C-alpha atoms as a PDB file:
ATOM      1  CA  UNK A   1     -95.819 -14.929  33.215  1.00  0.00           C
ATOM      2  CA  UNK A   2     -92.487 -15.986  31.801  1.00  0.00           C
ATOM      3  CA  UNK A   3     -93.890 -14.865  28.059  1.00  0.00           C
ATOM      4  CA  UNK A   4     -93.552 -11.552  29.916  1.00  0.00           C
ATOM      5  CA  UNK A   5     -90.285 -11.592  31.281  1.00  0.00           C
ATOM      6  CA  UNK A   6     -88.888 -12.757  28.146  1.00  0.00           C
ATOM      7  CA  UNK A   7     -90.323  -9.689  26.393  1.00  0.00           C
ATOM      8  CA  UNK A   8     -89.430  -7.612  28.991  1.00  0.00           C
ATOM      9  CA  UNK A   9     -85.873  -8.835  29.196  1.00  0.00           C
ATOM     10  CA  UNK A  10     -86.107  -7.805  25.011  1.00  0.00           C
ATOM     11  CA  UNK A  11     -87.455  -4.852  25.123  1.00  0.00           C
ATOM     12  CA  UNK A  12     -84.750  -3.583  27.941  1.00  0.00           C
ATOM     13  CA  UNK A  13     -81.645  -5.038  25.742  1.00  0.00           C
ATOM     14  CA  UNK A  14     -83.239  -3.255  22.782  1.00  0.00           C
ATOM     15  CA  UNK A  15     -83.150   0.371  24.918  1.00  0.00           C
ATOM     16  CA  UNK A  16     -79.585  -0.151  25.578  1.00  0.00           C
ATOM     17  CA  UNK A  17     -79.207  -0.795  28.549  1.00  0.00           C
ATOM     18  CA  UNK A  18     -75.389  -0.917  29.813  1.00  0.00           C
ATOM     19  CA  UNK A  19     -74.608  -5.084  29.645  1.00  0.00           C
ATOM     20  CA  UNK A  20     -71.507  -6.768  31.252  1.00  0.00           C
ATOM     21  CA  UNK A  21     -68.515  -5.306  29.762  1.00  0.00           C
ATOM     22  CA  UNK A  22     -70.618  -1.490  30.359  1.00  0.00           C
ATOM     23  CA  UNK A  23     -69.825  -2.126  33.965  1.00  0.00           C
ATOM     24  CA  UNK A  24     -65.922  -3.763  34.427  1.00  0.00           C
ATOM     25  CA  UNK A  25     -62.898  -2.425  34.608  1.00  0.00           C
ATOM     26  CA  UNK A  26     -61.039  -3.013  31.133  1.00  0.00           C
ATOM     27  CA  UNK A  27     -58.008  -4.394  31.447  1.00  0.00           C
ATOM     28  CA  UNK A  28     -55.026  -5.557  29.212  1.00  0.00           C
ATOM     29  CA  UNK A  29     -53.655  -9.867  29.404  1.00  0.00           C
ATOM     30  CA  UNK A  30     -50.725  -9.870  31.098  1.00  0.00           C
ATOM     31  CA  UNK A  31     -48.095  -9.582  28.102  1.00  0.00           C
ATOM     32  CA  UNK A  32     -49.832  -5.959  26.422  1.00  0.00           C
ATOM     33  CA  UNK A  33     -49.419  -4.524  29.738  1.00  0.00           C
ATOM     34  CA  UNK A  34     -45.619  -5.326  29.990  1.00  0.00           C
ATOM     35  CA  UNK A  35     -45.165  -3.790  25.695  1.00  0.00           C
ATOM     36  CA  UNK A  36     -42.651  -0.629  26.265  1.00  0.00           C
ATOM     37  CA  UNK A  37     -43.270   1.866  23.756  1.00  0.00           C
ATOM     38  CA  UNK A  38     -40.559   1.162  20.903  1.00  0.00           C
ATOM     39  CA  UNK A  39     -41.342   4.789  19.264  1.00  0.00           C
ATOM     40  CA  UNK A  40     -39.035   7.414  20.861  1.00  0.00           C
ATOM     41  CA  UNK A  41     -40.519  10.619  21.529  1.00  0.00           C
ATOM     42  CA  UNK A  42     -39.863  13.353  19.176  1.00  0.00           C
ATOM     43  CA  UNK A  43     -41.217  16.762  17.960  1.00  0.00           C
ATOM     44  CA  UNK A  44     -42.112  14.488  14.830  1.00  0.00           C
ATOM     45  CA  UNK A  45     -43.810  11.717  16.264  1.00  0.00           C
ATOM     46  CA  UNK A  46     -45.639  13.922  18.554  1.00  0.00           C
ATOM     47  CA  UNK A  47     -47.191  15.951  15.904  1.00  0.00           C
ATOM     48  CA  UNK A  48     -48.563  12.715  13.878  1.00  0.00           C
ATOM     49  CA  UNK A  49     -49.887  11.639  17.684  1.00  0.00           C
ATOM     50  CA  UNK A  50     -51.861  14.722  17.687  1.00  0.00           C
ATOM     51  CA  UNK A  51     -52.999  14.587  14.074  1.00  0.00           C
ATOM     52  CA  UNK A  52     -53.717  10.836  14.912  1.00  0.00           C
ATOM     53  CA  UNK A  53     -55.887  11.812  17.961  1.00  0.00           C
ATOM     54  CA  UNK A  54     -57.887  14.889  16.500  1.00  0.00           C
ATOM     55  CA  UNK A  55     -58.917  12.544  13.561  1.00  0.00           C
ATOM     56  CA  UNK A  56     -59.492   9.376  15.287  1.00  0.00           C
ATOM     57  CA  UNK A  57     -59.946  10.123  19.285  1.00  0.00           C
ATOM     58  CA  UNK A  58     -60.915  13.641  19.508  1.00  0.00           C
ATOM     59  CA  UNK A  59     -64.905  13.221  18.863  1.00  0.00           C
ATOM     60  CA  UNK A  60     -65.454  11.016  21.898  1.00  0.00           C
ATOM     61  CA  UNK A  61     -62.434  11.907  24.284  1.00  0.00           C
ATOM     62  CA  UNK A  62     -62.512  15.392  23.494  1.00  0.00           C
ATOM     63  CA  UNK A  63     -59.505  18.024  22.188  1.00  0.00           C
ATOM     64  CA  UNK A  64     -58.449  18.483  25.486  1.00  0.00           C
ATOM     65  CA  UNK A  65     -58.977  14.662  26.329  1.00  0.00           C
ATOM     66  CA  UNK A  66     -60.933  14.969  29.499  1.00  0.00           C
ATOM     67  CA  UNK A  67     -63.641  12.726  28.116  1.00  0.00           C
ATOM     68  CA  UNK A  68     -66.084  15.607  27.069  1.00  0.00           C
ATOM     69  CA  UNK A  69     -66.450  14.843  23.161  1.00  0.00           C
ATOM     70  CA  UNK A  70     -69.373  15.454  21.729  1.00  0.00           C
ATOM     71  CA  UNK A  71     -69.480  11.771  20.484  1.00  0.00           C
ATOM     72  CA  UNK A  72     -68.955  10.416  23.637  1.00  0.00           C
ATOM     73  CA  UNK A  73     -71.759  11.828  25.770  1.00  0.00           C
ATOM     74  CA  UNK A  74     -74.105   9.464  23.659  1.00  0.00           C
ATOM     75  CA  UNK A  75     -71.944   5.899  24.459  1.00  0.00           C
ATOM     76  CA  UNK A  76     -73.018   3.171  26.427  1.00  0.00           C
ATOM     77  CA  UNK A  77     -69.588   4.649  29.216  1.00  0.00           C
ATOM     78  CA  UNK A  78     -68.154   7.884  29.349  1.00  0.00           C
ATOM     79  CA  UNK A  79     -64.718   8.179  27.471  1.00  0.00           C
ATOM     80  CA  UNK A  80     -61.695   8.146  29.987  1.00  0.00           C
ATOM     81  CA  UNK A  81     -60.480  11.255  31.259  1.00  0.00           C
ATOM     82  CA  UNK A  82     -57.008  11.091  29.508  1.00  0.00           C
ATOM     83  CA  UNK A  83     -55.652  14.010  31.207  1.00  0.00           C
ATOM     84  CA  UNK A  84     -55.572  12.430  34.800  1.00  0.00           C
ATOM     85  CA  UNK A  85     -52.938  12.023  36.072  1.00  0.00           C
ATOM     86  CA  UNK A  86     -53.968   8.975  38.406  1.00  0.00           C
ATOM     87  CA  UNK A  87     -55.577   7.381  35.751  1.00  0.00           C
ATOM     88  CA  UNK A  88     -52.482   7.620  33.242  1.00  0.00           C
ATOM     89  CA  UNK A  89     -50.478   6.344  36.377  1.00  0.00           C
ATOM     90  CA  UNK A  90     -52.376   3.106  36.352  1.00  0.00           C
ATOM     91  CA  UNK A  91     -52.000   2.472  32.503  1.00  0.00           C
ATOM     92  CA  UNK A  92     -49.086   1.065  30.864  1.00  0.00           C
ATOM     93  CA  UNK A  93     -47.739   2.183  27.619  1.00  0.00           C
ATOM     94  CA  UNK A  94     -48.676  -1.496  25.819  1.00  0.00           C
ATOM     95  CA  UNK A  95     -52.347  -1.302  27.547  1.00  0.00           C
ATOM     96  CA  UNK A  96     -52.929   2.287  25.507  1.00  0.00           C
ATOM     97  CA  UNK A  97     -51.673   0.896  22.970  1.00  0.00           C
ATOM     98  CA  UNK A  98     -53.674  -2.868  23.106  1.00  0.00           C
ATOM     99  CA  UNK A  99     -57.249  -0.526  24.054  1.00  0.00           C
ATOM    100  CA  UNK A 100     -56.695   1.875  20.899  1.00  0.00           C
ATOM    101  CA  UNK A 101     -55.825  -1.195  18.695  1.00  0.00           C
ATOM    102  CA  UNK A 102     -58.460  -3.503  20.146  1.00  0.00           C
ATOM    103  CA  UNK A 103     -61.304  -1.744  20.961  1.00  0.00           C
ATOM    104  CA  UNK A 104     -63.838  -2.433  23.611  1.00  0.00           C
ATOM    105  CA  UNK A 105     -67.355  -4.203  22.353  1.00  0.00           C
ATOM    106  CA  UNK A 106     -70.492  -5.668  24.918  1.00  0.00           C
ATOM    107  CA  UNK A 107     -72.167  -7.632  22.376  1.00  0.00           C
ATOM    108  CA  UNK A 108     -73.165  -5.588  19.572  1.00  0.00           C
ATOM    109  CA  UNK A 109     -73.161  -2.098  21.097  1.00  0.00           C
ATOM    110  CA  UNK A 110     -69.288  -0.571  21.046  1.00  0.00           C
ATOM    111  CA  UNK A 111     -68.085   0.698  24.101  1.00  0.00           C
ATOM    112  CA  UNK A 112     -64.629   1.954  22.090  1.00  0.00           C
ATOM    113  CA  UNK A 113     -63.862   1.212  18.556  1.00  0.00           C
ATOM    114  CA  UNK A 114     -60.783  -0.297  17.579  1.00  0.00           C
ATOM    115  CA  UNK A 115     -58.564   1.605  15.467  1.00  0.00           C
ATOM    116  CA  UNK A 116     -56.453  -1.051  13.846  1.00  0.00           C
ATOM    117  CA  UNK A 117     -57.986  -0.281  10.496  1.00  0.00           C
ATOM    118  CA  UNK A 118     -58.147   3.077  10.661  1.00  0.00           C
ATOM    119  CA  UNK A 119     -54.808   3.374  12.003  1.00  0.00           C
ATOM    120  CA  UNK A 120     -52.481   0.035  10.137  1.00  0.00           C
ATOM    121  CA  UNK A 121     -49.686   1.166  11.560  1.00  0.00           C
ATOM    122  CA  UNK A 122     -48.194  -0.131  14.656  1.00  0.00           C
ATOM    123  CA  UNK A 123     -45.288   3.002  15.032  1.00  0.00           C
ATOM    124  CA  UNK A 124     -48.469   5.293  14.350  1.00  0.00           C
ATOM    125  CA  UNK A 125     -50.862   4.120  17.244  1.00  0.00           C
ATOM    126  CA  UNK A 126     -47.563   4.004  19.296  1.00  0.00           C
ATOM    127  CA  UNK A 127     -47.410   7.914  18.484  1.00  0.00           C
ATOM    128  CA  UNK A 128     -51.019   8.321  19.474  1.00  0.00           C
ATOM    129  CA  UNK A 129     -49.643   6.729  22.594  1.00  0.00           C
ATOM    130  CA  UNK A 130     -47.127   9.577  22.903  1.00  0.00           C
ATOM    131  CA  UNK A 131     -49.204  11.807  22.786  1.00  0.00           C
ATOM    132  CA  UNK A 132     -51.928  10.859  25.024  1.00  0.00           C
ATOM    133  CA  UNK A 133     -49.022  10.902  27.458  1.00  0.00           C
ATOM    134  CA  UNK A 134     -48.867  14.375  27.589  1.00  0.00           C
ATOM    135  CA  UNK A 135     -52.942  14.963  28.285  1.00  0.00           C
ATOM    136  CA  UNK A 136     -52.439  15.355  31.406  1.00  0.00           C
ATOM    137  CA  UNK A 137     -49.333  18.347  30.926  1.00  0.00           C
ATOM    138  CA  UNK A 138     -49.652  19.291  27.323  1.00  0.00           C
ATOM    139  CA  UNK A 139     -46.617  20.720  25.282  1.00  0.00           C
ATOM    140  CA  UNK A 140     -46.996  24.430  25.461  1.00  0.00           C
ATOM    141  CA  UNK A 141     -47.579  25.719  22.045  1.00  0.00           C
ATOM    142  CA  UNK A 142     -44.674  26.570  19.884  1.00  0.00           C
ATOM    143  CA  UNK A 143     -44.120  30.105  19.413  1.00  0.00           C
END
């Protein structure tokens, strides 16, 4: 009888199915949520956020960012909806920035990759900050 819940227990964690970190809330320590954003917003920095998140961010959260990427519908979570507006109310500046540069992970599967590597520098993922800022009331298009 235990045999069998032992190989049951495997065979479930081999489907995939959603472990601890699937199911809390992800939240920055104490001292990412209080980082201001040391990047000031710019027609520059904007456009290298937007390049940023169209080559890195796009695929899961979508162009729009509501979460509707055609990467993310296969993940362990749905993407965040970066374009609401009580959602981006609730983050800080340093915990966008500490989630994009840390990634999420429960065990083995990845929830959200980290983008350290992909993005080294610090004043860059601080533009992709800037511009998930304005997700939720995007820059009309320049003429």
């Amino acid at each position: 009888m235990t045999r069998g819940l032992v190989l049951l227990a495997a065979a479930l964690a081999s489907l995939g199915v959603p472990g601890p970190a699937a199911d809390q809330e992800w939240v920055a320590p104490p001292e990412e949520r209080a980082r201001t954003n040391p990047v000031p917003a710019s027609p520059e920095a904007l456009q290298k956020g937007r390049f940023l998140y169209r080559k890195n961010c796009q695929r899961c959260h979508g162009e729009k960012g509501k979460g509707d990427g055609a990467s993310g519908r296969y993940g362990i979570k749905p993407p965040e909806d970066l374009t609401s507006v009580a959602k981006q109310a609730k983050l800080t500046d340093g915990e966008i920035f500490w989630k994009l540069t840390t990634g999420l992970k429960d065990g083995a599967d990845v929830i959200m990759p980290a983008y350290k590597r992909e993005i080294p520098a610090d004043d860059d993922r601080w533009k992709v900050v800037l511009f998930v800022r304005t997700l939720p009331n995007p820059p009309s298009p320049a003429p």
